[in-house]
Amino acid sequence: MSTLTSEVVVVGGGPAGLTVAIALAAAGIETALVARVPAADHRTTALLAGSVTALDTLGVWQHAGSHAAPLKTLRIVDDTGRLLRAPEVHFSAEEIGLDAFGHNIENRHLLAALATRARGLATLRQIEAEAEAITLASDRATVRTRSGDEVSARLVVGADGRHSLTRSAAGIETERRSYPQTALTLNLGHARPHRDCSTEFHTARGPFTLVPLPGQRSSLVQVTEPAEAPRLAALSDPDLSDEIERKSHSILGKVTVEPGRGVFALAVVTARRFGTGRAVLIGEAAHVLPPIGAQGLNLGLRDAATIAELVVSARRAGGDIGADDIAGRYERMRRADVSSRALAVDLVNRSLLSEFLAVHGARGLGLLLLERIGPLRRAVMREGVAPAASQPRLMRGEAL
Ligand SMILES: Cc1cc2nc3c(=O)[nH]c(=O)nc-3n(C[C@H](O)[C@H](O)[C@H](O)COP(=O)(O)OP(=O)(O)OC[C@H]3O[C@@H](n4cnc5c(N)ncnc54)[C@H](O)[C@@H]3O)c2cc1C
């Protein structure tokens, strides 16, 4: 048994936890990262431009960029087969002066790049362990691992995912909304090039989204009924490949699925508070969003960049980096961004599931306006890539 003292302790070594640990340690804050060995993850993440800029600023993108594919065009196709259908909408990054909206990368490559960068930081102490108990006192937070070791710090950052121990230790409750939907995820090869274009087919069961990967490969997130995703996941490779080619109307030609399929139940879970006293929550510990519109981890990285910025400025001002006002300021800086994204994803998803003609009409009209009115379309694209109200310094390319 040992006791380590640090300025900040981060619990959880997923992409959000590793990013905040790197951001803090790179700015000279003594940081301990208590993390289990991550489970195998075959998913990919579409990182929007601000997230890529932040990872570049932190010296991570240099290890990741060659594994990522640029997303230059986004296409929404109404595949509901309903009476009132929306027009096909194209969003081009060029239209808002960007090379790409962002980049799609397999999570295993992103995690490997983060781990490489983390290893090079002398101020970051990595402890491969499961956090078993977290105690929050008025002046310190203490994390005890399963082997009985303790790390004590001014602030604990809970990056421990949707079943966050940090969240329960802080007594923070969640609001939860489930959907009658499940997502199937996998990666695939295809005969025709994707031309850096991501295509989202809106079906009456949910979106069916193909996102480019480097070469003639893409990732698929298919949102469908709860019984349908496991049925698809159990198909043989040739049968599943045929089914995907059919659903994608052969836009990528012949499809060959790769090993590794994931099935995820859809829900929105939001912590009632993002911090209290000596604890703050980031990433899925704070908010879980359905995989629609590539928002989840992009929000998580903005959380990481925001709390790192607050801690670094408190330390430079000679203040207590875990004082109560840090959690309050963090809450105020993050709540609107998280709530507005959760609402937008919820509206898109509900409009697809709805049986009401009027809702289909409103959705179709919204997309028609986006297709026809250039300034509106460009404003929506800019807000999607870089929300005006919540760009922390790292997302603007400024080191902490
Ligand atoms: C199908 C699907 C597709 C998605 N696609 C996108 C996308 O394109 N773009 C996007 O931005 N987002 C996307 N997301 C969301 C994104 O995957 C999540 O936001 C992201 O993985 C959350 O990262 P995290 O670090 O917060 O949590 P996690 O990845 O869950 O990491 C938490 C880590 O903490 C560890 N941990 C937990 N408890 C403890 C403990 N007690 N002690 C030690 N360690 C602990 C876990 O083992 C894990 O390694 C998608 C999600 C799904 C389901």
XYZ file of C-alpha atoms in Angstrom, residues 49-390:
342
model
C -12.163 20.592 -36.521
C -11.894 22.145 -33.024
C -11.113 18.752 -31.461
C -8.409 18.098 -34.053
C -6.905 21.549 -33.373
C -6.863 20.823 -29.617
C -5.204 17.429 -30.113
C -2.687 19.044 -32.456
C -1.917 21.757 -29.887
C -1.381 19.051 -27.252
C 1.106 17.160 -29.463
C -1.249 14.187 -29.952
C -2.406 14.633 -33.550
C 1.148 14.096 -34.811
C 0.754 10.441 -33.727
C -2.833 10.089 -34.977
C -3.272 12.089 -38.179
C -2.016 9.422 -40.602
C -4.759 7.058 -39.343
C -7.578 9.572 -39.891
C -9.691 10.413 -42.942
C -10.841 13.992 -43.642
C -14.593 14.679 -43.749
C -14.977 17.185 -46.567
C -18.642 16.708 -47.434
C -21.639 15.616 -45.369
C -24.738 14.366 -47.149
C -28.168 13.734 -45.601
C -30.509 11.492 -47.587
C -34.152 11.005 -46.585
C -34.644 7.244 -46.816
C -37.839 7.099 -44.768
C -39.999 6.265 -47.800
C -42.694 8.500 -46.287
C -45.188 10.748 -47.989
C -43.454 13.970 -46.908
C -39.790 13.436 -47.581
C -36.973 15.947 -47.193
C -34.692 16.943 -50.071
C -31.126 15.608 -50.102
C -28.872 18.119 -48.315
C -25.140 18.553 -48.933
C -22.824 20.374 -46.581
C -19.390 21.201 -47.952
C -16.516 22.256 -45.646
C -15.175 24.448 -48.443
C -18.319 26.584 -48.196
C -17.220 27.790 -44.740
C -13.540 28.079 -45.657
C -12.377 24.811 -44.117
C -10.439 21.943 -45.726
C -12.561 19.490 -43.729
C -15.278 19.503 -41.030
C -13.085 17.134 -39.095
C -11.488 13.705 -39.275
C -12.730 10.189 -38.641
C -10.382 7.879 -36.750
C -10.635 4.433 -35.199
C -10.755 4.748 -31.406
C -7.856 2.275 -31.033
C -5.582 4.619 -33.047
C -6.769 7.678 -31.122
C -6.141 5.954 -27.773
C -2.699 4.758 -28.927
C -1.746 8.307 -29.974
C -2.918 9.718 -26.621
C -1.007 6.997 -24.743
C 2.194 7.775 -26.700
C 1.939 11.477 -25.853
C 1.090 10.736 -22.194
C 4.215 8.579 -21.784
C 6.411 11.553 -22.680
C 5.219 13.791 -19.826
C 7.290 13.814 -16.629
C 4.532 15.581 -14.658
C 2.012 12.806 -15.439
C 1.998 9.743 -13.202
C -0.013 6.861 -14.679
C -1.414 4.275 -12.281
C -2.894 1.238 -14.002
C -5.600 0.299 -11.511
C -9.289 0.304 -10.787
C -10.461 3.144 -8.533
C -12.566 1.505 -5.828
C -13.466 4.390 -3.534
C -13.333 8.173 -3.746
C -13.536 10.372 -0.659
C -14.233 14.066 -0.978
C -13.216 16.260 1.963
C -13.325 20.047 2.180
C -9.612 20.410 1.361
C -8.739 17.214 -0.579
C -10.022 14.386 -2.742
C -8.676 10.880 -2.186
C -8.878 7.985 -4.634
C -8.276 4.467 -3.284
C -7.456 1.724 -5.776
C -8.520 -1.913 -5.629
C -5.016 -2.855 -4.420
C -5.345 -0.393 -1.519
C -3.032 2.361 -2.836
C -4.190 5.944 -2.364
C -3.806 9.117 -4.403
C -4.695 12.365 -2.738
C -5.134 15.632 -4.677
C -6.726 19.081 -4.622
C -9.191 18.047 -7.335
C -10.494 14.794 -8.810
C -11.546 14.818 -12.479
C -14.056 12.017 -13.105
C -13.500 10.736 -16.665
C -14.732 7.310 -15.691
C -17.491 6.904 -18.264
C -21.232 6.349 -18.089
C -21.181 4.383 -14.798
C -18.935 6.954 -13.123
C -17.745 6.166 -9.603
C -16.684 9.810 -9.214
C -20.252 10.926 -9.970
C -21.741 8.678 -7.300
C -19.021 9.603 -4.782
C -19.939 13.266 -5.324
C -23.647 12.441 -4.837
C -24.551 13.771 -8.290
C -27.713 12.354 -9.825
C -28.512 11.984 -13.511
C -31.441 12.622 -15.820
C -32.001 9.799 -18.258
C -34.082 9.365 -21.393
C -33.975 6.068 -23.273
C -34.988 5.500 -26.890
C -36.519 2.386 -28.400
C -33.370 2.032 -30.510
C -29.983 0.309 -30.572
C -26.888 1.126 -32.636
C -24.879 -1.434 -34.569
C -21.292 -0.356 -35.293
C -18.667 -1.891 -37.539
C -16.016 -0.996 -40.107
C -16.044 -2.103 -43.717
C -14.124 -2.072 -46.990
C -15.833 -1.062 -50.249
C -15.213 -1.200 -53.983
C -15.910 2.472 -54.796
C -14.117 5.486 -53.243
C -15.982 7.524 -50.602
C -14.423 10.782 -51.865
C -14.151 12.028 -48.253
C -17.941 12.256 -48.070
C -19.955 11.027 -45.068
C -23.485 9.933 -45.946
C -26.326 9.797 -43.433
C -29.451 7.956 -44.612
C -32.376 8.996 -42.424
C -34.618 5.951 -42.081
C -37.825 5.598 -40.056
C -35.889 3.480 -37.530
C -33.023 5.972 -37.145
C -29.943 7.165 -39.050
C -27.748 4.785 -41.072
C -24.421 6.603 -41.337
C -21.305 5.781 -43.362
C -18.209 7.751 -42.364
C -14.944 7.647 -44.372
C -11.787 5.990 -43.053
C -8.395 6.142 -44.848
C -8.347 4.230 -48.175
C -11.447 2.447 -49.464
C -12.823 1.873 -45.964
C -15.620 3.424 -43.922
C -17.255 2.995 -40.534
C -20.961 2.338 -40.139
C -23.291 3.372 -37.333
C -26.747 1.960 -37.950
C -29.416 3.040 -35.495
C -32.338 0.638 -35.537
C -34.912 -1.222 -33.424
C -33.575 -2.986 -30.301
C -34.177 -6.504 -31.696
C -32.751 -5.670 -35.125
C -29.176 -4.714 -34.136
C -28.366 -8.070 -32.428
C -29.989 -9.900 -35.367
C -27.743 -8.048 -37.814
C -24.700 -8.514 -35.577
C -25.276 -12.285 -35.615
C -25.324 -12.539 -39.445
C -22.419 -14.155 -41.306
C -19.925 -11.727 -42.890
C -21.236 -12.239 -46.465
C -24.895 -11.858 -45.411
C -24.222 -8.728 -43.375
C -22.103 -7.264 -46.195
C -24.973 -7.813 -48.659
C -27.500 -6.284 -46.271
C -25.355 -3.178 -45.768
C -24.774 -2.778 -49.499
C -28.536 -2.953 -50.046
C -29.313 -0.428 -47.290
C -26.655 1.946 -48.618
C -28.157 1.704 -52.121
C -24.722 0.496 -53.341
C -23.291 4.046 -53.192
C -19.916 2.517 -52.221
C -20.230 -0.556 -54.450
C -19.527 -4.008 -53.067
C -19.114 -3.977 -49.285
C -16.951 -6.302 -47.147
C -17.449 -6.082 -43.369
C -14.375 -6.265 -41.127
C -14.162 -8.235 -37.852
C -15.483 -6.485 -34.715
C -19.131 -5.510 -34.284
C -20.560 -3.390 -31.477
C -24.138 -3.055 -30.213
C -25.082 -0.007 -28.091
C -28.461 0.865 -26.533
C -29.402 4.501 -27.180
C -30.013 6.949 -24.362
C -29.393 10.519 -23.281
C -27.960 10.662 -19.768
C -27.018 14.015 -18.261
C -25.520 14.649 -14.834
C -27.607 17.189 -12.883
C -24.376 18.940 -11.975
C -20.982 18.722 -13.680
C -19.069 19.268 -10.452
C -19.228 19.907 -6.766
C -16.607 20.684 -4.173
C -13.434 18.810 -5.071
C -14.858 16.808 -7.993
C -15.717 17.611 -11.630
C -17.090 15.310 -14.325
C -16.035 15.196 -17.975
C -16.949 13.092 -21.031
C -19.533 10.362 -20.596
C -19.359 10.680 -16.812
C -21.120 14.019 -17.400
C -23.225 13.299 -20.506
C -24.042 10.352 -22.759
C -25.537 11.187 -26.169
C -26.841 8.883 -28.883
C -24.345 8.420 -31.761
C -26.153 10.895 -34.032
C -24.336 13.892 -35.472
C -20.921 12.994 -33.956
C -21.334 15.047 -30.803
C -20.370 12.817 -27.827
C -16.603 12.862 -27.665
C -16.350 16.295 -29.242
C -18.260 17.569 -26.201
C -16.032 15.436 -23.958
C -12.885 17.001 -25.395
C -14.343 20.495 -24.877
C -15.004 19.498 -21.232
C -11.381 18.346 -20.909
C -9.999 21.538 -22.471
C -12.252 23.764 -20.307
C -11.427 22.219 -16.936
C -7.708 22.145 -17.800
C -7.871 25.857 -18.681
C -9.618 26.696 -15.385
C -7.157 24.671 -13.286
C -4.107 26.150 -15.010
C -5.346 29.720 -14.583
C -6.245 29.113 -10.893
C -2.769 27.714 -10.292
C -1.101 30.675 -12.069
C -3.160 33.080 -9.972
C -1.887 31.281 -6.855
C -5.387 30.051 -5.926
C -6.633 26.679 -4.682
C -7.128 24.628 -7.852
C -9.841 22.509 -6.291
C -11.820 25.265 -4.627
C -15.590 25.222 -4.934
C -15.766 28.078 -7.431
C -13.834 25.967 -9.989
C -16.704 23.442 -10.104
C -19.231 26.312 -10.331
C -17.353 28.094 -13.110
C -16.889 24.811 -14.982
C -20.629 24.142 -14.730
C -21.482 27.588 -16.101
C -19.026 27.234 -18.979
C -20.220 23.786 -20.074
C -23.958 23.524 -19.393
C -25.333 25.408 -22.433
C -23.078 23.561 -24.887
C -24.064 20.140 -23.522
C -27.796 20.951 -23.221
C -28.067 22.422 -26.707
C -26.303 19.428 -28.343
C -28.426 16.931 -26.388
C -31.578 18.800 -27.466
C -30.562 18.928 -31.139
C -29.745 15.207 -31.236
C -33.018 14.426 -29.470
C -35.064 16.518 -31.937
C -33.475 14.914 -35.018
C -33.989 11.440 -33.612
C -37.583 12.032 -32.492
C -38.552 13.580 -35.802
C -37.442 10.348 -37.510
C -39.317 8.111 -35.090
C -42.483 10.182 -35.039
C -45.606 8.781 -36.696
C -47.061 12.260 -37.247
C -47.238 13.671 -40.735
C -46.902 17.236 -39.399
C -43.552 16.352 -37.785
C -42.288 14.850 -41.052
C -43.405 18.012 -42.824
C -41.561 20.244 -40.335
C -38.399 18.155 -40.613
C -38.588 18.214 -44.412
C -39.141 21.976 -44.377
C -36.156 22.483 -42.067
C -33.896 20.497 -44.380
C -35.355 22.228 -47.458
C -34.510 25.619 -45.940
C -30.982 24.388 -45.204
C -30.593 23.170 -48.770
C -31.911 26.399 -50.343
C -30.662 29.180 -48.062
C -26.873 29.441 -48.221
C -26.299 31.808 -45.233
C -28.519 29.632 -42.995
C -26.704 26.479 -44.102
C -23.316 28.098 -43.493
C -24.372 29.341 -40.031
C -25.517 25.818 -39.083
C -22.238 24.332 -40.359
C -20.128 26.843 -38.431
C -22.085 26.247 -35.219
C -21.765 22.483 -35.701
C -17.998 22.576 -36.133
C -17.124 25.346 -33.683
C -19.865 26.474 -31.290
C -19.590 30.235 -30.903
C -20.172 30.269 -27.150
C -17.905 27.480 -25.957
